[in-house]
């Protein structure tokens, strides 16, 4: 969809708002800034590793990595209305409803435990998919929450039915505009999805919100994660992103977000400032870590097997030395020289038999490797076939009747679908067809089929070689037995000869065991071709991220400094924001880490960071941050009412400059907002509680 179509008619931005650039202009700006296209990254990685571009794409696909578009996203999230229904203890009906518009809103009431945080959580619950810090007793009062929001190109109505706390239910419907949500009945709205149970509800809200806002899952590598404690990929979705909009006390020690996982605050920051390829870089790094873990585990298994075999080999070697000493002593006592010729032939047959045994061992190992290669090739082919068949089946599905009333849609709608591209069910324009080239699909399947055929042919040839080796070993064994019997017949008159023959058999057996189990020389530090390709792609992506981030972060430093000083951070000389999400503030010439700042200054810096993201996005013609900011209990971070009033006053001024900014805050000190915010944007109550 073109970026200009992401705004519904009733939500066109005002004069000070951001107008997203058309896609062609975005591409021109990206190229001018030196941002490579996905194809250029693949080509550069292929050249640096000596592989083809097709091989690089295949490795990325097998690793679950897709090079996303480097174009900046334009995200917007506006809270329009919240309605809550329930029953308090004793049977009192609970009803609370509030409409919201852009700008600064305050939920205020003197004193604690009167419902300020709960009112904010009434919006958080449906927006986030789960409450953050709603008191447990209040949760039991709520039977239904309904929230209307706009994501910039459509309106959503999120409804939570929580009358049965153990089986909550959620439905999400959509219309083109917020007005239609009220004007049209549910049957006329498009149902995006429904879910029952907290896990499924969180997944539904995650899918809808990330889809509408163009947010990929953030992927990080946990060094000690996984059931084995050896590290595992960790994904972070909408609930983690929501921490960049909901500044509650739970994340007071973090500049950005409320999840302290190493690296996540920095990745969220880069994502919301729209540093190109941030999410893709993290996925490539996770893929490299996963392959490294697989290599470590394989080496560890080999080392454990070698240690287990080492003790056994030591015992065999000790026994072999004893048998050789005994055989040497018996040979020195043998007076029968006529056995020399036959013993020589027996020794020759023994060497040929041992050589045949080694050949069988090598052929057996090759056969096992060929079998494994064939199984993997077959699995890749089956996976690809099933995937493409599933896509074809879903794409060919015919809808002949209404999914709700089961009435036939009629030939006219089918005709409109074919002629005008209007969906026969909802009469909206059909989405653009998948961009996958059918010829590329056919080529991919054909290549996988060829790989499977080669693997099968290799397995067949190796199997033939194994059978030939076994026949050769059998023949060599028979030859050895014949030669051995001749020696036994000749030496039957001598007890020493019989003992020597037994010793030599034992020696041959022990030598064969030791040779067959000899440890292979290790090759530490050797990387597989796939890992080398992923490393090359990472290098290209990292160069792009660091190059793009350098200018953006320098600009962000200045914006955060100016806004934080404007919000009341005293003696602030400068700030330095790192890609990791850590920030250092220089106050009166003294560098201070973020967690070393007073609570009030930390709150101001967090708010300044979000607004700085929006301002930089406005200058670039895009908005990475959705523009919604929820701030709980600003009074707890302030030392005086005057400090709080200054912060609210400056926020109100910034919101008038940036018409897409929406801030909802709570405070137990009404004096912080009285006379600054319009009365209609101050949510309070004349009763003993807010709801």
XYZ file of C-alpha atoms in Angstrom:
691
model
C 0.000 0.000 0.000
C 1.311 3.480 -0.832
C 2.353 5.494 2.220
C -0.093 8.285 1.293
C -3.015 5.868 1.673
C -2.207 5.144 5.304
C -4.197 8.128 6.535
C -7.994 7.988 6.618
C -9.769 11.189 5.388
C -10.831 12.267 8.888
C -7.282 11.956 10.194
C -5.333 14.094 7.759
C -2.517 15.792 9.681
C -2.648 19.493 10.431
C -0.097 22.108 9.354
C 2.425 21.117 12.030
C 1.945 17.393 11.612
C 4.032 14.985 9.609
C 3.051 14.194 6.037
C 4.614 10.868 5.039
C 6.773 10.963 1.953
C 5.633 8.953 -1.092
C 7.531 5.687 -1.528
C 9.460 6.992 -4.547
C 10.740 9.965 -2.531
C 11.602 7.682 0.368
C 13.699 5.496 -1.948
C 15.439 8.591 -3.335
C 16.172 9.873 0.178
C 17.430 6.452 1.281
C 19.749 6.120 -1.705
C 21.022 9.677 -1.184
C 21.813 8.794 2.432
C 23.833 5.788 1.281
C 21.372 3.142 2.441
C 21.826 0.016 0.266
C 18.873 -1.936 -1.085
C 18.446 -5.578 0.025
C 19.795 -6.831 -3.301
C 22.956 -4.756 -2.911
C 23.608 -6.242 0.535
C 23.209 -9.774 -0.839
C 25.508 -9.016 -3.776
C 28.197 -7.523 -1.515
C 28.047 -10.524 0.836
C 28.286 -12.903 -2.129
C 31.348 -11.129 -3.521
C 33.145 -11.081 -0.159
C 32.624 -14.822 0.401
C 33.059 -16.054 -3.157
C 29.560 -17.538 -3.296
C 26.677 -16.744 -5.624
C 23.844 -14.401 -4.670
C 21.464 -17.381 -4.873
C 23.544 -19.215 -2.272
C 23.455 -16.198 0.057
C 19.676 -15.947 -0.306
C 19.330 -19.681 0.348
C 21.373 -19.459 3.571
C 19.328 -16.470 4.764
C 16.080 -18.274 3.966
C 17.165 -21.436 5.798
C 18.151 -19.265 8.801
C 14.743 -17.600 8.904
C 16.113 -14.193 7.860
C 14.375 -11.961 5.358
C 15.937 -8.658 4.343
C 13.193 -6.146 5.044
C 12.774 -2.859 3.241
C 15.079 -0.107 4.550
C 12.355 2.494 4.036
C 11.289 4.258 7.214
C 7.842 3.479 8.554
C 5.191 6.057 9.460
C 3.456 4.904 12.609
C 0.568 6.486 14.433
C -1.521 5.325 17.384
C -4.291 7.491 18.812
C -6.541 6.578 21.728
C -10.064 7.785 20.959
C -12.381 6.273 23.570
C -12.419 3.902 26.534
C -15.523 2.428 28.141
C -15.520 0.149 31.193
C -18.436 -1.795 32.682
C -18.450 -4.006 35.732
C -19.761 -4.620 39.211
C -18.098 -3.531 42.453
C -18.249 -5.501 45.693
C -21.717 -5.228 47.172
C -23.419 -5.074 43.773
C -22.674 -1.428 42.869
C -22.627 -0.954 39.084
C -19.317 0.301 37.703
C -19.409 2.387 34.531
C -16.593 4.619 33.328
C -16.308 6.174 29.878
C -13.888 8.727 28.488
C -13.214 10.131 25.031
C -9.731 11.305 24.108
C -8.272 13.581 21.443
C -4.661 14.507 20.616
C -2.869 16.703 23.129
C -2.128 16.389 26.843
C -4.703 14.754 29.132
C -4.474 14.488 32.910
C -6.160 11.995 35.228
C -5.962 13.727 38.593
C -7.376 13.396 42.070
C -5.831 14.236 45.455
C -4.803 11.259 47.515
C -3.936 7.674 46.748
C -5.990 4.534 46.043
C -8.790 6.456 44.344
C -8.421 4.956 40.835
C -6.002 7.196 38.880
C -3.650 4.393 37.853
C -6.628 2.087 37.284
C -8.187 4.590 34.843
C -4.896 4.675 32.928
C -4.753 0.863 33.030
C -8.272 0.710 31.552
C -6.654 2.028 28.347
C -3.475 -0.023 28.767
C -5.294 -3.371 29.070
C -6.883 -3.481 25.583
C -4.026 -1.585 23.908
C -1.336 -3.848 25.352
C -3.361 -7.060 25.437
C -2.759 -7.440 29.181
C -2.794 -5.033 32.147
C 0.540 -3.769 33.447
C -0.143 -2.730 37.024
C -3.920 -2.806 37.489
C -4.678 -3.831 41.101
C -5.866 -7.430 41.364
C -9.029 -6.499 43.261
C -10.047 -3.990 40.581
C -9.531 -6.652 37.886
C -12.250 -8.760 39.474
C -14.711 -5.849 39.224
C -14.292 -5.441 35.444
C -16.660 -7.322 33.141
C -16.048 -5.490 29.864
C -13.568 -2.985 28.442
C -14.005 -1.368 25.060
C -11.318 0.807 23.455
C -11.453 2.658 20.139
C -8.096 3.510 18.579
C -6.744 4.722 15.268
C -3.557 3.277 13.800
C -3.211 5.893 11.079
C -4.933 4.063 8.246
C -7.910 2.429 9.937
C -9.873 2.464 13.168
C -9.983 -0.461 15.600
C -12.450 -1.395 18.307
C -10.898 -3.734 20.861
C -13.424 -5.376 23.185
C -12.435 -7.416 26.242
C -15.059 -9.559 27.984
C -13.644 -10.404 31.410
C -16.769 -11.486 33.304
C -15.109 -14.913 33.562
C -11.581 -14.000 34.714
C -10.222 -17.465 33.911
C -11.581 -17.355 30.353
C -11.400 -13.758 29.123
C -12.402 -13.144 25.524
C -11.279 -10.497 23.058
C -12.638 -9.375 19.701
C -11.080 -6.792 17.379
C -13.151 -5.155 14.660
C -12.174 -2.482 12.183
C -13.704 0.288 10.092
C -12.205 2.937 7.879
C -12.808 5.783 10.338
C -13.447 6.239 14.046
C -16.878 7.663 13.266
C -17.921 4.464 11.521
C -17.198 2.469 14.671
C -20.122 4.247 16.316
C -22.337 4.560 13.240
C -22.103 0.998 11.916
C -23.394 -2.089 13.765
C -20.960 -4.879 14.619
C -22.247 -6.920 11.698
C -21.139 -4.208 9.276
C -17.655 -3.976 10.753
C -14.855 -6.223 9.628
C -13.874 -8.773 12.283
C -10.088 -8.979 12.405
C -10.026 -11.765 14.957
C -11.187 -13.125 18.278
C -9.395 -15.005 21.035
C -10.169 -16.705 24.333
C -7.680 -16.986 27.172
C -4.923 -14.571 28.143
C -2.241 -16.212 26.007
C -4.328 -16.099 22.816
C -5.546 -12.563 23.578
C -1.976 -11.307 23.887
C -1.091 -13.043 20.627
C -4.089 -11.487 18.816
C -3.350 -7.949 20.015
C 0.342 -8.483 19.206
C -0.442 -9.554 15.624
C -2.889 -6.716 14.941
C -0.835 -3.930 16.499
C 2.496 -4.971 15.040
C 0.869 -5.511 11.673
C -0.800 -2.085 11.609
C 2.305 -0.274 12.879
C 4.794 -2.189 10.730
C 6.774 -3.634 13.634
C 8.720 -6.875 13.322
C 9.339 -9.007 16.373
C 12.532 -7.954 18.133
C 14.863 -10.936 18.351
C 17.691 -11.176 20.868
C 20.075 -13.939 21.901
C 19.946 -15.011 25.525
C 23.358 -16.343 26.500
C 22.012 -18.561 29.292
C 18.492 -19.096 27.937
C 17.005 -22.352 26.676
C 16.283 -25.593 28.465
C 19.927 -26.595 28.242
C 21.184 -23.224 29.478
C 23.400 -22.962 26.392
C 21.624 -19.934 24.933
C 18.515 -19.504 22.802
C 16.743 -16.957 20.626
C 14.310 -14.735 22.535
C 11.584 -12.832 20.728
C 9.971 -9.657 21.999
C 6.723 -8.393 20.557
C 4.094 -5.774 21.191
C 4.215 -5.874 25.005
C 7.910 -4.933 24.869
C 7.278 -2.182 22.313
C 4.472 -0.837 24.488
C 7.020 -0.006 27.190
C 8.281 2.777 24.922
C 4.831 4.400 25.175
C 3.877 3.582 28.761
C 6.253 5.316 31.177
C 5.326 3.655 34.449
C 7.368 3.206 37.565
C 8.293 -0.329 36.525
C 10.724 1.026 33.918
C 11.945 4.056 35.864
C 15.596 2.940 35.633
C 15.495 2.424 31.863
C 15.647 5.268 29.382
C 13.583 3.431 26.797
C 11.062 0.641 27.312
C 10.444 -1.366 30.483
C 12.249 -4.662 29.699
C 15.837 -4.796 30.927
C 16.960 -7.641 28.616
C 20.491 -6.882 27.436
C 20.421 -5.077 24.100
C 16.617 -4.742 23.872
C 16.328 -1.036 24.895
C 18.887 -0.140 22.247
C 17.164 -2.185 19.560
C 13.779 -0.622 20.376
C 15.370 2.816 20.230
C 16.893 2.133 16.802
C 13.603 0.684 15.608
C 11.561 3.711 16.672
C 14.083 6.133 15.198
C 13.961 4.026 12.019
C 17.629 3.117 11.639
C 17.528 0.931 8.486
C 17.853 -2.852 8.892
C 17.909 -2.781 12.721
C 15.529 -5.729 13.139
C 17.188 -7.644 10.285
C 20.643 -7.200 11.834
C 19.432 -8.652 15.129
C 17.959 -11.688 13.332
C 21.218 -12.318 11.477
C 23.159 -12.043 14.747
C 20.776 -14.510 16.400
C 21.187 -16.897 13.440
C 24.991 -16.702 13.850
C 24.660 -17.428 17.560
C 22.373 -20.400 16.852
C 24.867 -21.906 14.414
C 27.664 -21.277 16.897
C 25.685 -23.115 19.561
C 25.114 -26.054 17.211
C 28.849 -26.211 16.478
C 29.714 -26.069 20.187
C 27.277 -28.843 21.036
C 28.591 -31.018 18.189
C 32.186 -30.519 19.333
C 31.190 -31.251 22.908
C 29.472 -34.497 21.929
C 32.523 -35.529 19.937
C 34.826 -34.692 22.846
C 32.659 -36.650 25.295
C 32.635 -39.638 22.956
C 36.413 -39.366 22.566
C 36.898 -39.274 26.337
C 34.668 -42.310 26.774
C 36.598 -44.189 24.088
C 39.975 -43.030 25.437
C 39.778 -45.241 28.530
C 38.790 -48.215 26.370
C 41.662 -47.560 23.958
C 44.117 -47.346 26.865
C 43.075 -50.814 28.013
C 43.420 -52.202 24.472
C 46.902 -50.654 24.118
C 48.019 -52.159 27.421
C 46.785 -55.613 26.375
C 48.419 -55.238 22.955
C 51.824 -54.496 24.517
C 51.513 -57.611 26.714
C 50.521 -59.823 23.736
C 53.417 -58.521 21.630
C 55.924 -59.285 24.391
C 54.508 -62.815 24.769
C 54.567 -63.407 20.977
C 58.170 -62.211 20.717
C 59.203 -64.596 23.479
C 57.416 -67.539 21.799
C 59.025 -66.808 18.422
C 62.448 -66.912 19.986
C 61.640 -70.412 21.302
C 60.317 -71.820 17.946
C 62.731 -74.419 16.486
C 60.544 -75.261 13.479
C 61.828 -73.167 10.561
C 59.549 -74.758 7.931
C 56.672 -72.631 9.130
C 58.379 -69.431 7.942
C 56.906 -69.463 4.440
C 53.388 -70.252 5.563
C 53.584 -67.710 8.355
C 54.635 -65.054 5.828
C 51.625 -65.882 3.658
C 49.385 -65.789 6.696
C 50.798 -62.350 7.617
C 50.186 -61.116 4.068
C 46.569 -62.375 4.220
C 46.192 -60.717 7.602
C 47.308 -57.320 6.237
C 44.919 -57.607 3.292
C 42.069 -58.495 5.651
C 42.874 -55.527 7.923
C 42.980 -53.222 4.889
C 39.586 -54.565 3.819
C 38.196 -53.936 7.333
C 39.389 -50.319 7.159
C 37.791 -49.932 3.740
C 34.468 -51.232 5.090
C 34.639 -48.755 7.993
C 35.270 -45.840 5.635
C 32.519 -46.969 3.264
C 30.083 -47.381 6.179
C 30.776 -43.834 7.384
C 30.364 -42.470 3.855
C 27.068 -44.348 3.505
C 25.763 -42.845 6.737
C 26.742 -39.342 5.616
C 25.104 -39.866 2.220
C 21.929 -41.134 3.884
C 21.781 -38.096 6.172
C 22.341 -35.757 3.199
C 19.538 -37.477 1.285
C 17.156 -37.191 4.272
C 17.924 -33.466 4.658
C 17.487 -32.833 0.921
C 14.193 -34.714 0.954
C 12.981 -32.737 3.978
C 13.870 -29.410 2.347
C 12.061 -30.459 -0.814
C 8.963 -31.616 1.105
C 8.911 -28.423 3.197
C 9.092 -26.230 0.102
C 6.417 -28.253 -1.756
C 4.036 -28.175 1.210
C 4.604 -24.447 1.731
C 3.919 -23.553 -1.910
C 0.920 -25.890 -2.090
C -0.543 -24.311 1.031
C -0.077 -20.858 -0.467
C -1.728 -21.969 -3.703
C -4.682 -23.569 -1.919
C -5.305 -20.504 0.220
C -4.978 -18.250 -2.799
C -7.527 -20.340 -4.801
C -10.161 -20.465 -2.068
C -13.580 -19.517 -3.432
C -16.097 -17.657 -1.254
C -19.626 -18.165 -2.557
C -21.689 -17.142 0.427
C -21.679 -14.759 3.363
C -19.754 -16.194 6.320
C -22.392 -14.884 8.755
C -25.829 -15.518 7.173
C -24.733 -18.164 4.602
C -26.585 -16.387 1.788
C -25.193 -16.642 -1.725
C -23.161 -13.590 -2.695
C -24.487 -13.702 -6.265
C -22.731 -13.503 -9.618
C -22.545 -9.713 -9.604
C -20.082 -9.636 -6.719
C -17.964 -12.370 -8.314
C -17.942 -10.324 -11.510
C -16.877 -7.193 -9.612
C -14.066 -9.141 -7.983
C -12.697 -10.225 -11.348
C -13.306 -6.924 -13.137
C -12.698 -4.262 -10.489
C -10.652 -6.099 -7.860
C -13.373 -5.720 -5.197
C -13.630 -8.428 -2.591
C -16.884 -10.362 -3.160
C -17.423 -10.623 0.583
C -16.749 -7.128 2.007
C -16.724 -5.103 -1.297
C -13.404 -3.540 -0.392
C -10.436 -3.427 -2.773
C -8.543 -6.682 -2.697
C -5.001 -6.445 -1.320
C -2.187 -6.403 -3.781
C -1.265 -9.925 -4.923
C 1.791 -11.595 -3.491
C 4.938 -10.411 -5.149
C 6.374 -13.879 -5.341
C 7.350 -14.701 -8.918
C 5.795 -18.091 -9.904
C 8.843 -18.765 -12.020
C 11.070 -18.254 -9.016
C 8.907 -20.722 -7.082
C 9.167 -23.278 -9.888
C 12.927 -22.728 -10.111
C 13.306 -23.129 -6.355
C 11.288 -26.382 -6.355
C 13.177 -27.652 -9.373
C 16.518 -26.874 -7.751
C 15.463 -28.651 -4.545
C 14.297 -31.634 -6.622
C 17.673 -31.716 -8.395
C 19.445 -31.563 -5.064
C 17.315 -34.456 -3.855
C 18.050 -36.439 -6.990
C 21.781 -35.856 -6.607
C 21.619 -36.880 -2.957
C 19.743 -40.082 -3.857
C 22.230 -40.895 -6.615
C 25.138 -40.218 -4.241
C 23.584 -42.526 -1.655
C 23.116 -45.236 -4.285
C 26.734 -45.013 -5.446
C 28.081 -45.012 -1.888
C 25.855 -48.010 -1.097
C 27.303 -49.899 -4.063
C 30.804 -49.092 -2.858
C 29.928 -50.354 0.632
C 28.633 -53.666 -0.748
C 31.779 -54.093 -2.813
C 33.957 -53.361 0.235
C 32.060 -55.918 2.288
C 32.500 -58.575 -0.420
C 36.195 -57.775 -0.584
C 36.474 -58.015 3.211
C 34.650 -61.354 3.171
C 37.012 -62.729 0.517
C 40.071 -61.428 2.381
C 38.774 -63.023 5.556
C 38.344 -66.371 3.834
C 41.863 -66.140 2.440
C 43.193 -65.371 5.897
C 41.298 -68.343 7.393
C 42.779 -70.690 4.802
C 46.306 -69.441 5.445
C 45.742 -69.675 9.184
C 44.508 -73.272 8.941
C 47.637 -74.253 6.996
C 49.812 -72.746 9.706
C 47.791 -74.541 12.381
C 48.115 -77.879 10.569
C 51.851 -77.461 10.178
C 52.331 -76.359 13.766
C 49.927 -78.895 15.316
C 52.849 -80.881 16.659
C 54.110 -77.925 18.639
C 52.288 -76.443 21.629
C 54.316 -73.225 21.272
C 53.057 -72.781 17.724
C 49.427 -72.989 18.856
C 50.021 -70.461 21.595
C 51.815 -68.155 19.154
C 48.924 -68.387 16.706
C 46.446 -67.374 19.418
C 48.645 -64.467 20.439
C 48.959 -63.247 16.862
C 45.189 -63.403 16.383
C 44.703 -61.364 19.505
C 47.352 -58.877 18.359
C 45.653 -58.491 14.961
C 42.282 -57.935 16.600
C 43.647 -55.330 19.018
C 45.536 -53.499 16.267
C 42.346 -53.379 14.176
C 40.334 -51.959 17.072
C 42.901 -49.272 17.827
C 43.219 -48.248 14.197
C 39.452 -48.168 13.621
C 38.926 -45.950 16.677
C 41.925 -43.637 16.228
C 40.931 -40.003 17.041
C 40.595 -37.671 14.063
C 42.673 -34.473 14.129
C 40.578 -31.548 15.306
C 40.249 -28.361 13.254
C 39.411 -25.625 15.790
C 38.217 -22.267 14.491
C 37.033 -23.568 11.145
C 33.712 -22.004 10.166
C 31.116 -23.583 7.969
C 30.314 -21.807 4.673
C 26.855 -20.878 6.013
C 28.353 -19.149 9.046
C 30.830 -17.273 6.859
C 27.955 -16.070 4.648
C 25.923 -14.924 7.659
C 28.974 -13.102 9.008
C 29.393 -11.351 5.673
C 25.738 -10.277 5.634
C 26.099 -9.071 9.230
C 29.102 -6.961 8.264
C 27.127 -5.266 5.483
C 24.109 -4.664 7.733
C 26.245 -3.417 10.626
C 28.008 -0.921 8.367
C 24.629 0.370 7.218
C 23.208 0.575 10.754
C 26.266 2.338 12.153
C 26.492 4.743 9.218
C 22.802 5.654 9.388
C 22.705 5.686 13.172
C 25.713 7.984 13.551
C 23.958 11.013 12.073
C 20.584 10.163 13.589
C 21.954 9.680 17.086
C 23.949 12.911 16.936
C 20.757 14.728 15.994
C 18.886 12.853 18.726
C 21.442 13.901 21.370
C 20.811 17.571 20.696
C 17.032 17.193 20.649
C 16.997 15.271 23.950
C 19.269 17.845 25.567
C 17.142 20.802 24.443
C 13.845 19.184 25.415
C 15.107 17.866 28.767
C 16.426 21.306 29.692
C 13.128 22.818 28.600
C 11.285 20.291 30.787
C 13.309 21.326 33.840
C 16.563 19.301 33.991
C 18.879 21.852 35.562
C 22.504 22.517 34.567
C 22.313 20.121 31.620
C 25.270 20.699 29.298
C 24.872 17.767 26.913
C 23.719 14.176 26.565
C 25.274 11.225 24.750
C 22.927 8.438 23.680
C 24.474 5.101 22.729
C 23.085 2.474 20.375
C 22.661 0.183 23.382
C 19.981 2.523 24.782
C 22.244 3.863 27.528
C 22.574 7.606 27.945
C 25.107 9.778 29.742
C 24.112 13.266 30.862
C 26.705 15.953 31.507
C 25.419 18.252 34.251
C 27.555 21.235 35.227
C 30.515 19.524 33.561
C 30.073 16.207 35.419
C 29.129 13.062 33.404
C 26.295 11.134 35.061
C 24.731 7.774 34.040
C 20.977 7.648 33.648
C 20.353 5.661 36.842
C 22.432 8.231 38.750
C 19.996 11.054 37.939
C 17.227 12.076 40.361
C 13.809 10.465 39.652
C 12.390 13.721 38.297
C 15.260 14.169 35.852
C 14.963 10.541 34.713
C 11.260 11.068 33.933
C 12.016 14.255 31.994
C 14.754 12.481 30.018
C 12.435 9.580 29.151
C 9.707 11.926 27.920
C 12.275 14.051 26.058
C 13.601 10.949 24.270
C 10.170 9.980 22.914
C 9.356 13.503 21.750
C 12.817 13.830 20.197
C 12.097 10.696 18.156
C 8.887 12.276 16.900
C 10.576 15.566 16.031
C 13.393 13.948 14.097
C 10.843 11.790 12.309
C 8.870 14.867 11.351
C 11.935 16.416 9.739
C 12.532 13.192 7.803
C 8.913 12.960 6.655
C 8.221 9.816 8.708
C 7.266 8.922 12.260
C 8.878 5.884 13.844
C 7.296 6.283 17.277
C 3.471 5.968 17.309
C 3.070 9.307 19.115
C 1.089 7.987 22.110
C 2.621 8.516 25.562
C 1.130 7.291 28.846
C 2.814 8.610 32.019
C 1.803 7.297 35.436
C 2.215 9.236 38.685
C 4.354 12.196 37.582
C 3.957 13.658 41.060
C 6.026 10.874 42.660
C 9.036 11.914 40.597
C 8.780 15.627 41.394
C 10.087 17.437 44.446
C 7.764 20.439 44.233
C 4.463 21.377 42.603
C 6.259 24.100 40.657
C 8.566 21.489 39.057
C 5.542 19.469 38.029
C 3.694 22.505 36.648
C 6.720 23.442 34.550
C 6.864 19.938 33.067
C 3.125 19.864 32.303
C 3.253 23.372 30.837
C 6.080 22.467 28.500
C 4.385 19.214 27.489
C 1.227 21.143 26.678
C 3.276 23.587 24.547
C 5.007 20.736 22.708
C 1.647 19.035 22.068
C 0.368 22.240 20.472
C 3.407 22.232 18.191
C 3.045 18.527 17.304
C -0.617 17.940 16.566
C -0.233 14.132 16.346
C 1.193 13.848 19.875
C -1.132 12.415 22.521
C -0.101 12.268 26.200
C -2.191 10.871 29.054
C -0.700 11.349 32.528
C -1.796 10.819 36.111
C -1.020 12.843 39.199
C -2.229 13.027 42.791
C -1.587 16.785 42.807
C -4.257 18.661 40.818
C -2.275 21.873 41.229
C 0.240 20.521 38.719
C -2.294 20.733 35.874
C -4.917 23.292 36.982
C -4.803 26.421 34.889
C -2.445 24.817 32.345
C -4.577 22.189 30.630
C -8.090 22.937 29.359
C -10.762 21.828 31.813
C -12.162 19.349 29.304
C -8.794 17.526 29.260
C -8.607 17.089 33.030
C -10.246 13.850 34.147
C -11.309 14.008 37.800
C -14.344 13.440 39.991
C -16.327 15.186 42.722
C -16.962 11.845 44.408
C -14.689 9.993 46.804
C -13.194 8.050 43.892
C -12.858 8.315 40.134
C -15.189 5.452 39.214
